[in-house]
Short mmCIF file of C-alpha atoms (C1' of nucleotides) in Angstrom, two decimals:
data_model
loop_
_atom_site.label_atom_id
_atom_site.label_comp_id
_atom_site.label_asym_id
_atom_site.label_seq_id
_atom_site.Cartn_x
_atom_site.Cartn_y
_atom_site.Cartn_z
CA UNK A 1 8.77 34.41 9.33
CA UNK A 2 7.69 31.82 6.88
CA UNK A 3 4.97 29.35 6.31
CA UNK A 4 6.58 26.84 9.15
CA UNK A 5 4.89 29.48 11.98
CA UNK A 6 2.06 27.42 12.41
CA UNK A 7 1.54 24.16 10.88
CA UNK A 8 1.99 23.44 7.04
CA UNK A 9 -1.89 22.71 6.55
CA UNK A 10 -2.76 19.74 4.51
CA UNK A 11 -4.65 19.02 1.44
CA UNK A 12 -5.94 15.63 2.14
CA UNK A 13 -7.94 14.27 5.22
CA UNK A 14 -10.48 16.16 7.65
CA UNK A 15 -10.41 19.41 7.75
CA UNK A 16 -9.80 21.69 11.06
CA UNK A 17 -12.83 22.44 12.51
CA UNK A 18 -11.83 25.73 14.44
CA UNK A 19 -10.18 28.19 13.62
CA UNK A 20 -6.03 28.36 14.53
CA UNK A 21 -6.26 32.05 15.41
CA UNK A 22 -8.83 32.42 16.99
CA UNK A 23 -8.24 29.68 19.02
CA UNK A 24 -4.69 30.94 19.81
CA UNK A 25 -6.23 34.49 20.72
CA UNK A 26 -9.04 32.97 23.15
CA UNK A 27 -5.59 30.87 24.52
CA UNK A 28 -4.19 33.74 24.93
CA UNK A 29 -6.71 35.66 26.90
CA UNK A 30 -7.00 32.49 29.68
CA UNK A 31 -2.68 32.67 29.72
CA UNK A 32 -2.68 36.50 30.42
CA UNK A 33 -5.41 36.33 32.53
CA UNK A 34 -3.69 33.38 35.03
CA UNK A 35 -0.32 33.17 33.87
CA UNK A 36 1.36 29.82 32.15
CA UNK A 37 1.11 27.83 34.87
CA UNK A 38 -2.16 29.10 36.47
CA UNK A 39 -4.05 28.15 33.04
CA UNK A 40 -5.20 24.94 33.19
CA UNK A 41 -5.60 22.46 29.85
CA UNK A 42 -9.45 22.39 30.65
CA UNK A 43 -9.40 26.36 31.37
CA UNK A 44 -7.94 26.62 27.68
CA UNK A 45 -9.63 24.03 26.00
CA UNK A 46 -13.22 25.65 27.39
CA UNK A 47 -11.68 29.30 26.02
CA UNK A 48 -10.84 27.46 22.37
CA UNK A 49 -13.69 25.26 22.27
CA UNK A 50 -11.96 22.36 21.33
CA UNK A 51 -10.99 19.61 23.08
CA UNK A 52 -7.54 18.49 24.35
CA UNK A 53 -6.87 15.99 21.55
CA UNK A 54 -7.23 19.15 18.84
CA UNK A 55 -5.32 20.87 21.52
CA UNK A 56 -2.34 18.56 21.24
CA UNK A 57 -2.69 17.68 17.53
CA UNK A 58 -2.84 21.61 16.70
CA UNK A 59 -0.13 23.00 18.89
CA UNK A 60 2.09 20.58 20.48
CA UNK A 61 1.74 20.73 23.87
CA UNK A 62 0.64 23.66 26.34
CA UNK A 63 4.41 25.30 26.38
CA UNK A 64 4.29 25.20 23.13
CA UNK A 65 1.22 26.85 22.59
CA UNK A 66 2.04 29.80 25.27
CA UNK A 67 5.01 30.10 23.04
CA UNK A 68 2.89 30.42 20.18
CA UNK A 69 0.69 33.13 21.88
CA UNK A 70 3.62 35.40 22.69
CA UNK A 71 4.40 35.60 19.55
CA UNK A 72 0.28 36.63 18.82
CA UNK A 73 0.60 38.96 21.78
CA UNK A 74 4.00 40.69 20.24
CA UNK A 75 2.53 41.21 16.56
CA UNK A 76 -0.69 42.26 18.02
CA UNK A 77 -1.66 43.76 21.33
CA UNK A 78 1.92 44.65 22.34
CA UNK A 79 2.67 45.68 18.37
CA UNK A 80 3.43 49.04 19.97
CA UNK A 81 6.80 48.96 21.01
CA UNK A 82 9.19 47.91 18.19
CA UNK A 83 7.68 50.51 15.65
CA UNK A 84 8.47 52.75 18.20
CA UNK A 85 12.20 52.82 17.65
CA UNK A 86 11.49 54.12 14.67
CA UNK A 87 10.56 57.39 16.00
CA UNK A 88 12.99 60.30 14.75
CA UNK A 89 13.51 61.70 18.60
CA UNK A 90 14.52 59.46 21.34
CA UNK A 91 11.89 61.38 23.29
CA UNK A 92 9.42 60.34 20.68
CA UNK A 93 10.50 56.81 20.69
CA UNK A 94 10.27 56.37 24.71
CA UNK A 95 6.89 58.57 24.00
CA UNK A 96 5.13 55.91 21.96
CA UNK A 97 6.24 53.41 24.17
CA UNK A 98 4.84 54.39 27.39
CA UNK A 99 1.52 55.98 26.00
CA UNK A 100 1.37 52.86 23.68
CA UNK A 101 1.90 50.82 27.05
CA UNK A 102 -0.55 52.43 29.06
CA UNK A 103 -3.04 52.36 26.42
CA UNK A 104 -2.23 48.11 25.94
CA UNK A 105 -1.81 47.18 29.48
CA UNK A 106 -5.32 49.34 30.97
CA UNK A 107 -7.32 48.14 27.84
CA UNK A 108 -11.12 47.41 28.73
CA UNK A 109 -11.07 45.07 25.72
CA UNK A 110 -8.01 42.54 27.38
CA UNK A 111 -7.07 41.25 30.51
CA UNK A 112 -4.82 43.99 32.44
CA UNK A 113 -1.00 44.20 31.85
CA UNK A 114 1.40 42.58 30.41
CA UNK A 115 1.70 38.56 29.56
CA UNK A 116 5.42 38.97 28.94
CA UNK A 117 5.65 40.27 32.38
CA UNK A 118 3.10 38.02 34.29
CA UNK A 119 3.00 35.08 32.54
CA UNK A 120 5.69 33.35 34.32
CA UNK A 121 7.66 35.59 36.81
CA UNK A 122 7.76 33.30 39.68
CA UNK A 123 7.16 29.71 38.74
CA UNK A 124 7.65 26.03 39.84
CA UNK A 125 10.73 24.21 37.87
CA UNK A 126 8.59 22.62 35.31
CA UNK A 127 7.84 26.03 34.12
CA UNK A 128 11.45 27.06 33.76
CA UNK A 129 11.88 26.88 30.49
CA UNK A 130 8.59 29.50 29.68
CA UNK A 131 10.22 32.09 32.52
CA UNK A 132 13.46 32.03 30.68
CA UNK A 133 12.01 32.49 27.45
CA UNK A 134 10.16 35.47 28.53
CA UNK A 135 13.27 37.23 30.29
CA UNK A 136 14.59 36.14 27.16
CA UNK A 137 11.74 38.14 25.38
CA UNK A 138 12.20 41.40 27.54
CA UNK A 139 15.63 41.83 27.60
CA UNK A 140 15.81 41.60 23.98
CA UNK A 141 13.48 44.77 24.18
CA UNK A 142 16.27 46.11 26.25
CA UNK A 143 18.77 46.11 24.20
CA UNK A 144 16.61 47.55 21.25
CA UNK A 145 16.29 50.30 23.26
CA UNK A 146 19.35 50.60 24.01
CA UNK A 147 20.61 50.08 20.89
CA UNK A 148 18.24 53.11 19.88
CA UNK A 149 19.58 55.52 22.69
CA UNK A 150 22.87 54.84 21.33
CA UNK A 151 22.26 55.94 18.10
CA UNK A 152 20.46 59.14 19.87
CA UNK A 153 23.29 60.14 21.52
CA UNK A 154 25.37 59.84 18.86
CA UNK A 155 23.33 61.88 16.87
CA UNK A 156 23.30 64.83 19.43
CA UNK A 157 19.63 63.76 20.59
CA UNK A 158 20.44 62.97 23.57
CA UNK A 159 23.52 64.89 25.59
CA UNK A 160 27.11 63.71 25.87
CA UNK A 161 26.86 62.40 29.73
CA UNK A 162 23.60 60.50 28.91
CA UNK A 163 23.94 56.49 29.46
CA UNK A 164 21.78 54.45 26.83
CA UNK A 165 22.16 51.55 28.81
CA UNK A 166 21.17 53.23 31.90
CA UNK A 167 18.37 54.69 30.52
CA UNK A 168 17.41 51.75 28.58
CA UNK A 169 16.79 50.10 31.76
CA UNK A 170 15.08 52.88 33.64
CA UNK A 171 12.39 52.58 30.34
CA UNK A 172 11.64 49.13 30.53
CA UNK A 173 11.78 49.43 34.29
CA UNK A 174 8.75 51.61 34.33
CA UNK A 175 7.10 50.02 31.31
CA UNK A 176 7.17 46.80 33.84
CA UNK A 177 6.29 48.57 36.27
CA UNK A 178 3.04 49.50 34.53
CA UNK A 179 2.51 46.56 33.85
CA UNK A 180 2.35 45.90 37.52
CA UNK A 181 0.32 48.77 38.45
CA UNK A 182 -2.79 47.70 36.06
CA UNK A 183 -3.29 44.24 37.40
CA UNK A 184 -3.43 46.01 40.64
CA UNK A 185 -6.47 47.80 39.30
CA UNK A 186 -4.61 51.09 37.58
CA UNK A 187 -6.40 52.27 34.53
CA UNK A 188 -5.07 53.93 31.40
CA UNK A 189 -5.76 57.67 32.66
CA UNK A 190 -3.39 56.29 35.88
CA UNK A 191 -0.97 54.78 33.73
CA UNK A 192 -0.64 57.64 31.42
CA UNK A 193 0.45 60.16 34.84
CA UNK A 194 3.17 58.07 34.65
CA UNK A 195 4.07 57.97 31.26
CA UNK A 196 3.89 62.01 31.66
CA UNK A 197 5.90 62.20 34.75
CA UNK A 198 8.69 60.03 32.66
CA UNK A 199 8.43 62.21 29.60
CA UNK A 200 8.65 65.32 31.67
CA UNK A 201 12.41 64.56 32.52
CA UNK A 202 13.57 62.87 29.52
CA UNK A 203 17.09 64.46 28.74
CA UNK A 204 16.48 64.22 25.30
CA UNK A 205 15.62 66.80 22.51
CA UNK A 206 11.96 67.72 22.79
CA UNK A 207 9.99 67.56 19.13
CA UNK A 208 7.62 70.46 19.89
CA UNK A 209 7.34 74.05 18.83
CA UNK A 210 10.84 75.11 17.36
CA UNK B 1 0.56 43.39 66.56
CA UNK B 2 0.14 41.12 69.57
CA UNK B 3 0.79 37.24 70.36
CA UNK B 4 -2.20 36.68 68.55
CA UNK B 5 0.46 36.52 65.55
CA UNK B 6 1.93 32.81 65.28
CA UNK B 7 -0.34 30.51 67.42
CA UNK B 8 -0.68 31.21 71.71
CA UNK B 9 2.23 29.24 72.58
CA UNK B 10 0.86 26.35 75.16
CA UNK B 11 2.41 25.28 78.26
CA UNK B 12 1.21 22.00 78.44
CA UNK B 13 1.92 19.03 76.13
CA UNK B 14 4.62 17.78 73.98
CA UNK B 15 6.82 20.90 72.65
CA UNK B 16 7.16 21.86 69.10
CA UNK B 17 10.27 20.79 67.66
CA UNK B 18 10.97 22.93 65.51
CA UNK B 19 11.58 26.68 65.53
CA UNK B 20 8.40 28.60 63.70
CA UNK B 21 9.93 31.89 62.61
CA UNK B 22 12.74 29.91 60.87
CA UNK B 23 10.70 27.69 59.30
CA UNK B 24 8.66 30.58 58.31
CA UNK B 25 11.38 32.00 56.82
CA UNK B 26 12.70 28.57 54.59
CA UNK B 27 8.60 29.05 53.44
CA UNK B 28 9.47 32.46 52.36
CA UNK B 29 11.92 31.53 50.20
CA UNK B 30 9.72 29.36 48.80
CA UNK B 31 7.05 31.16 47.79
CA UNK B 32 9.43 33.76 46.54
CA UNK B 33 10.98 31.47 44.42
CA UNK B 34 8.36 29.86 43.10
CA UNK B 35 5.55 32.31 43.80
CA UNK B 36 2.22 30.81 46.05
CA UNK B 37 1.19 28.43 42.94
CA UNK B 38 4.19 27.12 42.24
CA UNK B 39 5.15 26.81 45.52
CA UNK B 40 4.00 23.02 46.27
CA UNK B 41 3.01 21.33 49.94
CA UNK B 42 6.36 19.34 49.64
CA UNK B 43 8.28 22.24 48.46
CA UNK B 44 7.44 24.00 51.43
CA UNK B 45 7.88 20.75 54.05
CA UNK B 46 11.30 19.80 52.66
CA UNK B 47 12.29 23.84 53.05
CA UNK B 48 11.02 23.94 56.16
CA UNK B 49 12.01 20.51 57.90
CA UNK B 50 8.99 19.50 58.50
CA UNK B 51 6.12 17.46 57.24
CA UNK B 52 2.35 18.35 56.23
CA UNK B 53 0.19 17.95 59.14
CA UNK B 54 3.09 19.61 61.16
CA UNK B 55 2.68 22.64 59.05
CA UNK B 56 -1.19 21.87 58.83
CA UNK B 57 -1.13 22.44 63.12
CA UNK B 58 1.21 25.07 62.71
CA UNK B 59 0.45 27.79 60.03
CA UNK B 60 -3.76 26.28 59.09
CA UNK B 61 -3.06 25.95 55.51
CA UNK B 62 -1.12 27.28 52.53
CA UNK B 63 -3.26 30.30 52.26
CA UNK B 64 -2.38 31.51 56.00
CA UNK B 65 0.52 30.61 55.75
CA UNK B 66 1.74 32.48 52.67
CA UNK B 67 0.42 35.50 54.37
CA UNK B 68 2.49 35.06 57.72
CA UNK B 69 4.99 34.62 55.49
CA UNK B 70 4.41 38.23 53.98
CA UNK B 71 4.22 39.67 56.80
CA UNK B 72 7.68 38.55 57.52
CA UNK B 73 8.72 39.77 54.35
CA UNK B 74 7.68 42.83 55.07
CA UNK B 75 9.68 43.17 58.20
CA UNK B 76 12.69 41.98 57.35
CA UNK B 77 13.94 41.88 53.71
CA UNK B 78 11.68 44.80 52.66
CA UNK B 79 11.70 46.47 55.75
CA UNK B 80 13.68 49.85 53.97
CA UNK B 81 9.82 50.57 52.50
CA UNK B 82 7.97 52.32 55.62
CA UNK B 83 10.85 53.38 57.54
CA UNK B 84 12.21 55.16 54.20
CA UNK B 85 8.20 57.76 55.05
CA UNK B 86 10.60 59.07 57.87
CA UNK B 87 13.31 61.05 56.42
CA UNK B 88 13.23 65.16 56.06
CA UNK B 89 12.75 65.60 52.39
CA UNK B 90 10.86 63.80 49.80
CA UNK B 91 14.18 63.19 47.93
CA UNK B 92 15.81 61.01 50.72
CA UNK B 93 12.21 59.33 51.19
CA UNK B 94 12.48 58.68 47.69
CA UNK B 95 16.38 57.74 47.09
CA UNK B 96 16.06 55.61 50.32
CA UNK B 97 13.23 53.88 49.01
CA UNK B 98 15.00 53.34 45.74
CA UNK B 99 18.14 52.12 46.99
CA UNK B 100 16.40 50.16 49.57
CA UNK B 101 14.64 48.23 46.79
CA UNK B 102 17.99 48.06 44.68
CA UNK B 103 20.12 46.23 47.88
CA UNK B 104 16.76 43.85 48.45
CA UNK B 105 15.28 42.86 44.87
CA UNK B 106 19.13 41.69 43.83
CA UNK B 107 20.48 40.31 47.58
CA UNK B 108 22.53 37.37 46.44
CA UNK B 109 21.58 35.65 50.13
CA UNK B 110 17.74 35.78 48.89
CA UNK B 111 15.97 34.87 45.99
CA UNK B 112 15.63 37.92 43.33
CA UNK B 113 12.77 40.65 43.37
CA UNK B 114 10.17 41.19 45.73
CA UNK B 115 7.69 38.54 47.00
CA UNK B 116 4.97 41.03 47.10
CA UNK B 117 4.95 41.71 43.00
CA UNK B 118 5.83 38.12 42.14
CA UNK B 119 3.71 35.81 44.48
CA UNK B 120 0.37 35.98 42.69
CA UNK B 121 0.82 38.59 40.44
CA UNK B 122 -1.05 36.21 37.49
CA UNK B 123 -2.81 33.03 38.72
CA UNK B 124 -5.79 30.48 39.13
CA UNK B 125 -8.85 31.11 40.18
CA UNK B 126 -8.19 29.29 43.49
CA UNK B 127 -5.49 32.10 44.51
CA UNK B 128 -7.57 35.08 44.41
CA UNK B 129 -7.59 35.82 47.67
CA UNK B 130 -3.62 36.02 47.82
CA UNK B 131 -3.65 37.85 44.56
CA UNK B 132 -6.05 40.06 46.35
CA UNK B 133 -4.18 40.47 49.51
CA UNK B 134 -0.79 41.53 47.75
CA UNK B 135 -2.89 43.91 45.29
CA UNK B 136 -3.94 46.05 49.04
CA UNK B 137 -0.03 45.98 50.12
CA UNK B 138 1.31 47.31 47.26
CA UNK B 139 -1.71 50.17 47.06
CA UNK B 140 -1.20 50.60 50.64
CA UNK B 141 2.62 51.17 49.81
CA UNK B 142 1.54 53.47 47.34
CA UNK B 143 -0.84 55.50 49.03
CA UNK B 144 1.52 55.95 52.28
CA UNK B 145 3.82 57.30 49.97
CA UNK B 146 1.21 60.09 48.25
CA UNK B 147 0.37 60.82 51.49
CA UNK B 148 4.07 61.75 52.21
CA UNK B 149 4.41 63.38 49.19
CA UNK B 150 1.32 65.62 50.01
CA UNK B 151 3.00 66.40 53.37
CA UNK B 152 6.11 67.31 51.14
CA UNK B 153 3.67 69.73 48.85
CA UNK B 154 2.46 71.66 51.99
CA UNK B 155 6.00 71.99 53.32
CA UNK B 156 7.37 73.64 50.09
CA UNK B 157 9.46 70.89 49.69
CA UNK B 158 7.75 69.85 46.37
CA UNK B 159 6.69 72.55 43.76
CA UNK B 160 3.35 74.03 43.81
CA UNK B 161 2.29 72.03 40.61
CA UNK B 162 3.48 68.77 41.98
CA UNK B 163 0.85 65.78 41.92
CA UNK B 164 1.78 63.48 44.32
CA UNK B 165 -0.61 61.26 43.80
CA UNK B 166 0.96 60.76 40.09
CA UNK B 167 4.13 60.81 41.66
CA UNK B 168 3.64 58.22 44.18
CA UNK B 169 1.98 55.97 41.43
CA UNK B 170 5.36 56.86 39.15
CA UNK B 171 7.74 55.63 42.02
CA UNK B 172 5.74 52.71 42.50
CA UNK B 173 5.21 51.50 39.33
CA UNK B 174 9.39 51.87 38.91
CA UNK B 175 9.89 50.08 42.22
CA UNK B 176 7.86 46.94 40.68
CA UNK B 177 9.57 47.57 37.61
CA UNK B 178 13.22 46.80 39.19
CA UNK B 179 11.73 43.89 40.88
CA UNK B 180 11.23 42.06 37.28
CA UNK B 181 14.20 43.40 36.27
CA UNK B 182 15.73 41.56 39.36
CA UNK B 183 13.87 38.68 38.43
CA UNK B 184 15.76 38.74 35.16
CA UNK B 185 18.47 38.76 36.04
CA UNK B 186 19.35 42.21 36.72
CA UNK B 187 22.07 42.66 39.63
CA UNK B 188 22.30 45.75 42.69
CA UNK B 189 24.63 48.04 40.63
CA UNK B 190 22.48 47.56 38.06
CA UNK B 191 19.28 48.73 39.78
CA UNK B 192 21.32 51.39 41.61
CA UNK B 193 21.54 52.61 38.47
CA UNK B 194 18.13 53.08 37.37
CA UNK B 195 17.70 54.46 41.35
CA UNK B 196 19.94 57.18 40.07
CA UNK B 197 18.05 58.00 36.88
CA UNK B 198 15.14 58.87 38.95
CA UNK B 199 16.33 60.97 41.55
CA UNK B 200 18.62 62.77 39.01
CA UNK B 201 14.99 63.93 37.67
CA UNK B 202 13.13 64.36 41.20
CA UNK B 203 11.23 67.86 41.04
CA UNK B 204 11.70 67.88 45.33
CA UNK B 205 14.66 69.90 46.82
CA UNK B 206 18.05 68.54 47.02
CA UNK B 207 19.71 67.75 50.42
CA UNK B 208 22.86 68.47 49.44
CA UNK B 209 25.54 71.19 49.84
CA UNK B 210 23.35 74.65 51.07
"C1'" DA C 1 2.54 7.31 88.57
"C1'" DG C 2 -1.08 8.72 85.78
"C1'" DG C 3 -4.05 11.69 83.18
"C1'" DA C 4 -4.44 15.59 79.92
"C1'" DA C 5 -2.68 17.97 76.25
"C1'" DT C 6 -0.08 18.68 72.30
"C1'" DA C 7 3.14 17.53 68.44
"C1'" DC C 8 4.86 13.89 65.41
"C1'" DC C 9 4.85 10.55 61.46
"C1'" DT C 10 2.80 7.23 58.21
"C1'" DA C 11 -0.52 6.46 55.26
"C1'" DC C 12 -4.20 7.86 52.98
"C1'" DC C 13 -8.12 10.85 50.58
"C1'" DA C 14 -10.59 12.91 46.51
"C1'" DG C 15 -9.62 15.97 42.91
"C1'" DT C 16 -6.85 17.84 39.32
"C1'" DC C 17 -2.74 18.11 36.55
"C1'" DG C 18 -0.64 17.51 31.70
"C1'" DG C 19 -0.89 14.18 28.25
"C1'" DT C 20 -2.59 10.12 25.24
"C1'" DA C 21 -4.91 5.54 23.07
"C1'" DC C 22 -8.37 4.47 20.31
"C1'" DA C 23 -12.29 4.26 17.70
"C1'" DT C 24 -14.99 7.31 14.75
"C1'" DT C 25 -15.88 10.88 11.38
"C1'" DA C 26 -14.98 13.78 7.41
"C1'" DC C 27 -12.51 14.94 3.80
"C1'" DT C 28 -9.19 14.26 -0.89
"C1'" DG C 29 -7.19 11.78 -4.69
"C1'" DT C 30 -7.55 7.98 -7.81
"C1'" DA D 1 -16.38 3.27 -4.94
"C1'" DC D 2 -12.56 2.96 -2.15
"C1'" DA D 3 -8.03 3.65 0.01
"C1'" DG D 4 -5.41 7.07 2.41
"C1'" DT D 5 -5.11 10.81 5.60
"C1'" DA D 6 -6.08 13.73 9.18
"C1'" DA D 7 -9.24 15.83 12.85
"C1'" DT D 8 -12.70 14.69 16.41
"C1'" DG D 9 -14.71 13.05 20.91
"C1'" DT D 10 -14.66 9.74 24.76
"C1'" DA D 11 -12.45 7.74 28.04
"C1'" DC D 12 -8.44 6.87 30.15
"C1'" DC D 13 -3.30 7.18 32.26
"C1'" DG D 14 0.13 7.96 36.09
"C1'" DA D 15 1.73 11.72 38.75
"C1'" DC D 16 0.85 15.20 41.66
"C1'" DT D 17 -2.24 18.69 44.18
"C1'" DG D 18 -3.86 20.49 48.88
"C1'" DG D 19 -5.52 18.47 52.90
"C1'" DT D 20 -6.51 14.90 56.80
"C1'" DA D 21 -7.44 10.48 59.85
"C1'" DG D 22 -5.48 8.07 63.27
"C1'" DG D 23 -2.05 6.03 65.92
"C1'" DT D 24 2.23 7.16 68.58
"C1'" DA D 25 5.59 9.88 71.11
"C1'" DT D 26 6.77 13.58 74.38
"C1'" DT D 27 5.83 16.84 77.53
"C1'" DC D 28 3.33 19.34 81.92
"C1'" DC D 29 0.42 19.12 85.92
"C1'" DT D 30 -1.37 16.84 89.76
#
DNA sequence: AGGAATACCTACCAGTCGGTACATTACTGT
DNA sequence: ACAGTAATGTACCGACTGGTAGGTATTCCT
């Protein structure tokens, strides 16, 4: 959360050329478009247009720099979810995160889905360290939720019997799911039918009329 | 359908020495490991006992034979999908298809989730065509089950205002959801559970006791 | 016994992978 | 003006990718 994120940027010698986020956004794109492994140095170097010295010198190395651009990806296409658990209704909460979802993962203006979910789910070894980092990265949204329902229920939002862990699950099931469903070709209109059908049973307290 | 499936089988010259539908099956568990990028040409050999240009004479090439591979899958480990079409109500279609996926995506004797979502769900340009091919079985999946679930609508068995096209889409999309959870990490009892969260909510009649 | 047919293994192919050495260029501080 | 520092582009590295040529071994059919 400080100024170590990405590089301390010097005073003296020459200057960068491109520009780092930009570059990480275009990196990005090519990584949620083929996943970690299927982007290829030249595939992002072409995409950042710079070569793979300034590649190296800039980010590290290519795991690395798909580290770097999940954490673009989380404060900026996928900035939809944590926010969410601010929501004063757990059906409000799971609300924003599906429609947010469908909205992010069937956008015209990104590649479809998810980069958390496709960017390494099945993987040679020498990408094992990226897969684990992006379990890692969903089941910490798990527990959020969870953590969330919990509070819910003990607030009386959602009912006695209700199982935040369960349920936690069953969200980011679906929310993965979706993710699934629009690299197959699903488009927001699809994906929101499905956010719908989930809202329509939520056990929790609705927010409207009353 | 016919023995047009794994080569004609000659009756002259020197005999194959080692048994095709097992070795088909070590390549399975290769590519569902590892998905069809990350599943390399030695990989595969040492998995299957055997070395390239017996594979080569065998299966063609990677590409054909990742999708004899699938269609094992599909008859084996994930053969509770089309079977599951079969039962009275929509509920026991659904809950068996559910289940079905819970018991297969977290098997402890195979690797975890489904080959179908995780072998090309994000890759190179060079595995399009796979990425392609598993795209049409999982929409084929899908629209078997809408049509099902239409069946269901005209029997009475679903309400009136049911969409099962939305519905089959929903169940889908948490199907592939439980195979990343799988992937993750996520174990049968575990998936049972979010099983159970859906068919608590399932707008078709109940089987049970009347 | 001898051909014909097929599978096997070793060794190799061009192309691509992630990653880097090195010389050059562009800037800052003195 | 000049040293120090850092980014740039070219050209390369060994390892690995999917795929194959070609010689050898094992079988069936006559």
């Amino acid at each position: 959360m400080s100024a170590t994120g990405v590089t301390p940027a010097p005073t003296v010698g020459r200057p960068r050329a491109f520009d780092m986020e930009k570059a990480l956004q275009k990196a990005l794109e090519v990584f949620w478009r083929k996943g970690y492994e299927g982007a290829s140095l030249p595939d992002l170097c072409e995409a950042m247009g710079i070569n793979k010295p300034s590649l190296y010198a800039a980010f590290g190395n290519k795991e690395q720099l798909f580290l770097k651009t999940i954490e673009l990806y989380e404060n900026r296409p996928c900035a939809f979810f944590y926010p969410a658990l601010e929501r004063i209704t757990s059906y409000e909460v799971v609300q924003h995160m599906l429609c947010g979802a469908a909205s992010a993962n069937a956008d015209p203006d990104n590649p479809p889905g998810c980069v958390i979910v496709q960017g390494a789910l099945a993987c040679s070894e020498s990408a094992t360290f990226v897969k684990e980092a992006l379990i890692a990265k969903r089941r910490a949204g798990e527990v959020a939720l969870c953590t969330r329902l919990e509070q819910a229920k003990a607030e009386g939002d959602l009912p006695a019997n209700a199982e935040p862990a369960a349920l936690a699950r069953y969200i980011l099931a679906v929310l993965q799911g979706m993710a699934v469903q629009a690299t197959s070709g699903a488009n927001c209109a699809e994906l929101k039918q499905v956010a719908e059908t989930v809202l329509a049973a939520w056990p929790g307290k609705r927010p409207e009329l009353e």
